[in-house]
């Protein structure tokens, strides 16, 4: 580990390979940081600029700060990502941020970027007491993988504009879900596994792939759109009436299979 209170600066054109579990109080990377499976713990800002690049090499990154940490990955992807210090972890970049492994929000607040997407390809866990702050702009939360999404809060965190699918993927709920909108893209599946979906804006739920309500989880939404070629099905019950479906003024539009 580096001396406490120091910001680690990697010069342009140079490469830093930790080779062992490493902790930064803060990191300003203008060169390259290359992981090789060791755990990288960051207590302050984690910023890449210019030609700065992060190659995760299967190294998990743990954000453990208690204050506000700004995360600027410069378009680079992460493997496993954990937020554990009870701080505020703010994603702010000019490109989307991709996490190819698990995304664990165990303590604190994660703040999404205003206009750059958050792309999650592994299991997503939001622990009780932690906060996910959705984008206030156009950015989407994309789930692209065969993964499980679990929010253990009593009041579910609003995930914003939620998009299911990197084709073909099956996203399964491990808890109830709240989002501004839910879009299930073509060739992808959202399985409710007995849990409920609540949307909070007028566009509601749009399905171009498959929405499978397994069990009796509710749908609470202003609008449901099932496009041609899409499927909306119920398993584990007699029919769609096994679940409570509350649809507002937007109504239900079906061109696919129900």
mmCIF file of C-alpha atoms in Angstrom:
data_model
loop_
_atom_site.group_PDB
_atom_site.id
_atom_site.type_symbol
_atom_site.label_atom_id
_atom_site.label_comp_id
_atom_site.label_asym_id
_atom_site.label_seq_id
_atom_site.Cartn_x
_atom_site.Cartn_y
_atom_site.Cartn_z
ATOM 1 C CA UNK A 1 0.000 0.000 0.000
ATOM 2 C CA UNK A 2 1.033 3.587 -0.591
ATOM 3 C CA UNK A 3 1.598 6.023 2.248
ATOM 4 C CA UNK A 4 -1.679 7.314 3.643
ATOM 5 C CA UNK A 5 -2.823 10.670 2.301
ATOM 6 C CA UNK A 6 -0.849 10.496 -0.951
ATOM 7 C CA UNK A 7 -2.357 10.724 -4.421
ATOM 8 C CA UNK A 8 -0.724 8.264 -6.824
ATOM 9 C CA UNK A 9 0.140 9.807 -10.179
ATOM 10 C CA UNK A 10 1.157 7.652 -13.147
ATOM 11 C CA UNK A 11 2.982 9.630 -15.813
ATOM 12 C CA UNK A 12 1.850 9.566 -19.464
ATOM 13 C CA UNK A 13 3.595 6.798 -21.383
ATOM 14 C CA UNK A 14 4.335 4.734 -18.265
ATOM 15 C CA UNK A 15 2.685 1.562 -16.958
ATOM 16 C CA UNK A 16 2.058 0.601 -13.348
ATOM 17 C CA UNK A 17 1.501 -3.109 -12.558
ATOM 18 C CA UNK A 18 0.726 -3.567 -8.830
ATOM 19 C CA UNK A 19 1.461 -7.320 -8.694
ATOM 20 C CA UNK A 20 -0.105 -7.567 -5.229
ATOM 21 C CA UNK A 21 -3.131 -6.243 -3.355
ATOM 22 C CA UNK A 22 -2.810 -2.470 -3.442
ATOM 23 C CA UNK A 23 -4.543 0.494 -1.813
ATOM 24 C CA UNK A 24 -4.618 4.071 -3.134
ATOM 25 C CA UNK A 25 -5.905 7.033 -1.197
ATOM 26 C CA UNK A 26 -6.467 8.624 -4.614
ATOM 27 C CA UNK A 27 -5.231 7.910 -8.129
ATOM 28 C CA UNK A 28 -4.625 10.253 -11.079
ATOM 29 C CA UNK A 29 -3.699 8.019 -14.001
ATOM 30 C CA UNK A 30 -2.245 9.641 -17.120
ATOM 31 C CA UNK A 31 -0.428 6.422 -18.042
ATOM 32 C CA UNK A 32 -1.591 2.813 -17.717
ATOM 33 C CA UNK A 33 -2.688 0.789 -14.703
ATOM 34 C CA UNK A 34 -2.619 -2.943 -15.453
ATOM 35 C CA UNK A 35 -4.120 -5.455 -13.046
ATOM 36 C CA UNK A 36 -3.390 -9.174 -12.825
ATOM 37 C CA UNK A 37 -5.970 -10.504 -10.370
ATOM 38 C CA UNK A 38 -4.914 -8.607 -7.245
ATOM 39 C CA UNK A 39 -7.477 -6.488 -5.350
ATOM 40 C CA UNK A 40 -7.178 -2.746 -5.959
ATOM 41 C CA UNK A 41 -8.692 -0.667 -3.159
ATOM 42 C CA UNK A 42 -9.315 3.054 -3.690
ATOM 43 C CA UNK A 43 -10.245 5.465 -0.893
ATOM 44 C CA UNK A 44 -10.412 8.647 -3.004
ATOM 45 C CA UNK A 45 -10.874 9.736 -6.608
ATOM 46 C CA UNK A 46 -10.049 7.203 -9.341
ATOM 47 C CA UNK A 47 -9.394 9.245 -12.440
ATOM 48 C CA UNK A 48 -7.975 8.482 -15.879
ATOM 49 C CA UNK A 49 -7.346 11.309 -18.316
ATOM 50 C CA UNK A 50 -5.690 11.852 -21.681
ATOM 51 C CA UNK A 51 -4.052 8.583 -22.682
ATOM 52 C CA UNK A 52 -4.617 7.102 -19.218
ATOM 53 C CA UNK A 53 -6.019 3.575 -19.335
ATOM 54 C CA UNK A 54 -7.049 0.813 -16.963
ATOM 55 C CA UNK A 55 -6.715 -2.846 -17.950
ATOM 56 C CA UNK A 56 -8.443 -4.782 -15.189
ATOM 57 C CA UNK A 57 -6.764 -8.174 -15.799
ATOM 58 C CA UNK A 58 -9.510 -9.695 -13.611
ATOM 59 C CA UNK A 59 -8.517 -7.465 -10.693
ATOM 60 C CA UNK A 60 -11.510 -6.464 -8.561
ATOM 61 C CA UNK A 61 -11.702 -2.801 -7.583
ATOM 62 C CA UNK A 62 -13.060 -1.837 -4.157
ATOM 63 C CA UNK A 63 -14.094 1.750 -3.467
ATOM 64 C CA UNK A 64 -13.874 2.156 0.304
ATOM 65 C CA UNK A 65 -13.840 5.915 0.858
ATOM 66 C CA UNK A 66 -16.111 7.571 3.390
ATOM 67 C CA UNK A 67 -16.390 10.900 1.546
ATOM 68 C CA UNK A 68 -17.137 11.649 -2.101
ATOM 69 C CA UNK A 69 -15.154 9.664 -4.668
ATOM 70 C CA UNK A 70 -15.245 10.594 -8.339
ATOM 71 C CA UNK A 71 -14.762 7.739 -10.806
ATOM 72 C CA UNK A 72 -13.511 8.716 -14.269
ATOM 73 C CA UNK A 73 -12.511 5.489 -16.091
ATOM 74 C CA UNK A 74 -11.920 7.175 -19.458
ATOM 75 C CA UNK A 75 -13.992 4.513 -21.209
ATOM 76 C CA UNK A 76 -12.121 1.580 -19.642
ATOM 77 C CA UNK A 77 -14.002 -1.400 -18.200
ATOM 78 C CA UNK A 78 -13.911 -2.983 -14.752
ATOM 79 C CA UNK A 79 -14.143 -6.630 -13.737
ATOM 80 C CA UNK A 80 -15.753 -6.815 -10.279
ATOM 81 C CA UNK A 81 -16.689 -3.533 -8.622
ATOM 82 C CA UNK A 82 -17.561 -3.084 -4.929
ATOM 83 C CA UNK A 83 -18.571 0.039 -2.995
ATOM 84 C CA UNK A 84 -18.107 -0.546 0.717
ATOM 85 C CA UNK A 85 -17.065 2.549 2.657
ATOM 86 C CA UNK A 86 -20.371 4.307 3.138
ATOM 87 C CA UNK A 87 -19.269 7.227 0.971
ATOM 88 C CA UNK A 88 -20.662 8.779 -2.207
ATOM 89 C CA UNK A 89 -19.301 7.193 -5.382
ATOM 90 C CA UNK A 90 -19.895 9.391 -8.405
ATOM 91 C CA UNK A 91 -19.452 8.086 -11.945
ATOM 92 C CA UNK A 92 -18.541 10.990 -14.228
ATOM 93 C CA UNK A 93 -17.022 10.415 -17.652
ATOM 94 C CA UNK A 94 -17.287 11.240 -21.341
ATOM 95 C CA UNK A 95 -17.940 7.562 -22.183
ATOM 96 C CA UNK A 96 -20.075 4.712 -20.864
ATOM 97 C CA UNK A 97 -18.763 2.681 -17.928
ATOM 98 C CA UNK A 98 -18.810 -1.122 -18.260
ATOM 99 C CA UNK A 99 -18.534 -3.643 -15.422
ATOM 100 C CA UNK A 100 -18.013 -7.119 -16.889
ATOM 101 C CA UNK A 101 -18.332 -8.930 -13.542
ATOM 102 C CA UNK A 102 -20.332 -8.257 -10.393
ATOM 103 C CA UNK A 103 -21.508 -4.834 -9.247
ATOM 104 C CA UNK A 104 -21.824 -4.767 -5.444
ATOM 105 C CA UNK A 105 -23.165 -1.675 -3.719
ATOM 106 C CA UNK A 106 -22.762 -2.813 -0.113
ATOM 107 C CA UNK A 107 -22.601 0.562 1.638
ATOM 108 C CA UNK A 108 -22.994 4.194 0.626
ATOM 109 C CA UNK A 109 -24.383 5.927 -2.449
ATOM 110 C CA UNK A 110 -23.619 5.298 -6.107
ATOM 111 C CA UNK A 111 -24.398 8.250 -8.403
ATOM 112 C CA UNK A 112 -24.914 7.551 -12.106
ATOM 113 C CA UNK A 113 -23.630 9.878 -14.827
ATOM 114 C CA UNK A 114 -26.067 12.338 -16.406
ATOM 115 C CA UNK A 115 -25.578 11.285 -20.023
ATOM 116 C CA UNK A 116 -23.246 8.261 -20.147
ATOM 117 C CA UNK A 117 -24.648 4.771 -19.710
ATOM 118 C CA UNK A 118 -23.794 2.332 -16.941
ATOM 119 C CA UNK A 119 -23.390 -1.143 -18.510
ATOM 120 C CA UNK A 120 -23.505 -4.090 -16.092
ATOM 121 C CA UNK A 121 -22.748 -7.613 -17.305
ATOM 122 C CA UNK A 122 -22.661 -9.594 -14.040
ATOM 123 C CA UNK A 123 -24.843 -9.959 -10.958
ATOM 124 C CA UNK A 124 -26.017 -6.676 -9.458
ATOM 125 C CA UNK A 125 -26.481 -6.395 -5.684
ATOM 126 C CA UNK A 126 -27.757 -3.335 -3.828
ATOM 127 C CA UNK A 127 -27.543 -3.906 -0.079
ATOM 128 C CA UNK A 128 -30.076 -2.709 2.452
ATOM 129 C CA UNK A 129 -29.279 0.852 3.515
ATOM 130 C CA UNK A 130 -27.323 1.695 0.386
ATOM 131 C CA UNK A 131 -28.505 4.134 -2.287
ATOM 132 C CA UNK A 132 -28.468 4.050 -6.076
ATOM 133 C CA UNK A 133 -28.967 7.545 -7.509
ATOM 134 C CA UNK A 134 -30.244 7.276 -11.068
ATOM 135 C CA UNK A 135 -29.176 9.514 -13.908
ATOM 136 C CA UNK A 136 -30.883 12.884 -13.973
ATOM 137 C CA UNK A 137 -30.393 13.082 -17.739
ATOM 138 C CA UNK A 138 -30.467 10.710 -20.707
ATOM 139 C CA UNK A 139 -28.122 7.982 -19.438
ATOM 140 C CA UNK A 140 -29.428 4.433 -19.133
ATOM 141 C CA UNK A 141 -28.684 1.531 -16.825
ATOM 142 C CA UNK A 142 -28.051 -1.402 -19.153
ATOM 143 C CA UNK A 143 -28.082 -5.017 -17.954
ATOM 144 C CA UNK A 144 -26.199 -7.098 -20.524
ATOM 145 C CA UNK A 145 -25.635 -10.638 -19.340
ATOM 146 C CA UNK A 146 -27.176 -13.743 -17.828
ATOM 147 C CA UNK A 147 -27.397 -12.156 -14.409
ATOM 148 C CA UNK A 148 -29.486 -11.631 -11.300
ATOM 149 C CA UNK A 149 -30.528 -8.202 -10.039
ATOM 150 C CA UNK A 150 -31.157 -7.932 -6.272
ATOM 151 C CA UNK A 151 -32.113 -4.833 -4.282
ATOM 152 C CA UNK A 152 -32.390 -5.593 -0.551
ATOM 153 C CA UNK A 153 -33.787 -2.196 0.431
ATOM 154 C CA UNK A 154 -37.369 -2.102 1.714
ATOM 155 C CA UNK A 155 -38.009 0.853 -0.596
ATOM 156 C CA UNK A 156 -36.449 -0.220 -3.866
ATOM 157 C CA UNK A 157 -33.930 2.085 -5.494
ATOM 158 C CA UNK A 158 -35.059 3.660 -8.768
ATOM 159 C CA UNK A 159 -32.632 2.428 -11.436
ATOM 160 C CA UNK A 160 -33.715 5.028 -13.971
ATOM 161 C CA UNK A 161 -34.032 4.079 -17.632
ATOM 162 C CA UNK A 162 -33.420 0.330 -17.412
ATOM 163 C CA UNK A 163 -32.532 -1.615 -20.548
ATOM 164 C CA UNK A 164 -32.368 -5.416 -20.616
ATOM 165 C CA UNK A 165 -30.129 -7.091 -23.121
ATOM 166 C CA UNK A 166 -26.878 -7.590 -24.942
ATOM 167 C CA UNK A 167 -28.460 -10.370 -27.048
ATOM 168 C CA UNK A 168 -29.264 -13.012 -26.094
ATOM 169 C CA UNK A 169 -29.359 -12.541 -22.322
ATOM 170 C CA UNK A 170 -31.638 -13.620 -19.471
ATOM 171 C CA UNK A 171 -31.902 -11.184 -16.581
ATOM 172 C CA UNK A 172 -33.625 -12.631 -13.497
ATOM 173 C CA UNK A 173 -34.973 -10.608 -10.611
ATOM 174 C CA UNK A 174 -33.768 -11.469 -7.118
ATOM 175 C CA UNK A 175 -36.082 -8.865 -5.571
ATOM 176 C CA UNK A 176 -38.751 -6.382 -6.535
ATOM 177 C CA UNK A 177 -37.618 -3.775 -9.065
ATOM 178 C CA UNK A 178 -38.293 -0.058 -9.460
ATOM 179 C CA UNK A 179 -37.230 1.965 -12.509
ATOM 180 C CA UNK A 180 -38.377 4.962 -14.507
ATOM 181 C CA UNK A 181 -38.861 2.701 -17.520
ATOM 182 C CA UNK A 182 -38.044 -0.912 -18.379
ATOM 183 C CA UNK A 183 -37.116 -1.874 -21.931
ATOM 184 C CA UNK A 184 -36.588 -5.547 -22.830
ATOM 185 C CA UNK A 185 -34.784 -5.526 -26.157
ATOM 186 C CA UNK A 186 -35.123 -8.076 -28.966
ATOM 187 C CA UNK A 187 -33.764 -11.617 -28.319
ATOM 188 C CA UNK A 188 -33.436 -10.930 -24.572
ATOM 189 C CA UNK A 189 -35.486 -12.102 -21.594
ATOM 190 C CA UNK A 190 -36.504 -10.549 -18.289
ATOM 191 C CA UNK A 191 -37.736 -13.153 -15.785
ATOM 192 C CA UNK A 192 -39.524 -11.777 -12.738
ATOM 193 C CA UNK A 193 -39.105 -14.964 -10.607
ATOM 194 C CA UNK A 194 -42.138 -14.043 -8.523
ATOM 195 C CA UNK A 195 -41.054 -10.450 -7.884
ATOM 196 C CA UNK A 196 -42.774 -7.201 -8.850
ATOM 197 C CA UNK A 197 -41.867 -4.455 -11.311
ATOM 198 C CA UNK A 198 -42.841 -0.834 -10.723
ATOM 199 C CA UNK A 199 -42.186 1.932 -13.252
ATOM 200 C CA UNK A 200 -42.473 5.624 -12.446
ATOM 201 C CA UNK A 201 -42.802 7.461 -15.776
ATOM 202 C CA UNK A 202 -45.326 7.445 -18.610
ATOM 203 C CA UNK A 203 -43.369 5.194 -21.005
ATOM 204 C CA UNK A 204 -43.659 2.271 -18.588
ATOM 205 C CA UNK A 205 -42.610 -1.180 -19.856
ATOM 206 C CA UNK A 206 -41.631 -1.889 -23.458
ATOM 207 C CA UNK A 207 -40.961 -5.446 -24.641
ATOM 208 C CA UNK A 208 -39.293 -6.377 -27.921
ATOM 209 C CA UNK A 209 -37.898 -9.638 -26.484
ATOM 210 C CA UNK A 210 -39.542 -11.759 -23.753
ATOM 211 C CA UNK A 211 -41.067 -10.753 -20.426
ATOM 212 C CA UNK A 212 -41.691 -13.854 -18.318
ATOM 213 C CA UNK A 213 -43.751 -13.411 -15.167
ATOM 214 C CA UNK A 214 -42.925 -16.480 -13.132
ATOM 215 C CA UNK A 215 -44.949 -16.658 -9.967
ATOM 216 C CA UNK A 216 -47.304 -13.925 -8.833
ATOM 217 C CA UNK A 217 -45.196 -10.770 -8.847
ATOM 218 C CA UNK A 218 -47.087 -7.581 -9.705
ATOM 219 C CA UNK A 219 -46.641 -5.165 -12.577
ATOM 220 C CA UNK A 220 -47.374 -1.559 -11.599
ATOM 221 C CA UNK A 221 -46.881 0.702 -14.596
ATOM 222 C CA UNK A 222 -48.524 3.446 -16.616
ATOM 223 C CA UNK A 223 -48.104 1.643 -19.936
ATOM 224 C CA UNK A 224 -47.176 -1.744 -21.387
ATOM 225 C CA UNK A 225 -46.060 -2.093 -25.005
ATOM 226 C CA UNK A 226 -45.502 -5.551 -26.554
ATOM 227 C CA UNK A 227 -44.157 -5.132 -30.092
ATOM 228 C CA UNK A 228 -44.508 -7.548 -32.979
ATOM 229 C CA UNK A 229 -42.397 -10.674 -32.412
ATOM 230 C CA UNK A 230 -42.172 -10.134 -28.649
ATOM 231 C CA UNK A 231 -43.595 -12.401 -25.929
ATOM 232 C CA UNK A 232 -45.279 -11.673 -22.598
ATOM 233 C CA UNK A 233 -45.900 -14.879 -20.673
ATOM 234 C CA UNK A 234 -46.816 -16.242 -17.259
ATOM 235 C CA UNK A 235 -45.321 -19.416 -15.774
ATOM 236 C CA UNK A 236 -45.930 -20.936 -12.378
ATOM 237 C CA UNK A 237 -49.532 -19.748 -12.414
ATOM 238 C CA UNK A 238 -52.621 -20.458 -14.447
ATOM 239 C CA UNK A 239 -52.406 -17.359 -16.636
ATOM 240 C CA UNK A 240 -51.476 -13.693 -16.510
ATOM 241 C CA UNK A 241 -54.230 -13.160 -13.930
ATOM 242 C CA UNK A 242 -52.023 -15.000 -11.412
ATOM 243 C CA UNK A 243 -50.240 -11.675 -11.076
ATOM 244 C CA UNK A 244 -51.757 -8.303 -10.326
ATOM 245 C CA UNK A 245 -51.279 -5.990 -13.297
ATOM 246 C CA UNK A 246 -51.969 -2.315 -12.695
ATOM 247 C CA UNK A 247 -51.764 -0.207 -15.849
ATOM 248 C CA UNK A 248 -52.367 3.547 -15.897
ATOM 249 C CA UNK A 249 -53.589 5.898 -18.592
ATOM 250 C CA UNK A 250 -50.994 4.698 -21.130
ATOM 251 C CA UNK A 251 -52.851 1.410 -21.522
ATOM 252 C CA UNK A 252 -51.632 -1.852 -23.069
ATOM 253 C CA UNK A 253 -50.504 -2.118 -26.675
ATOM 254 C CA UNK A 254 -49.928 -5.663 -27.970
ATOM 255 C CA UNK A 255 -48.563 -6.644 -31.364
ATOM 256 C CA UNK A 256 -46.652 -9.718 -30.151
ATOM 257 C CA UNK A 257 -47.677 -12.833 -28.221
ATOM 258 C CA UNK A 258 -49.438 -12.796 -24.846
#
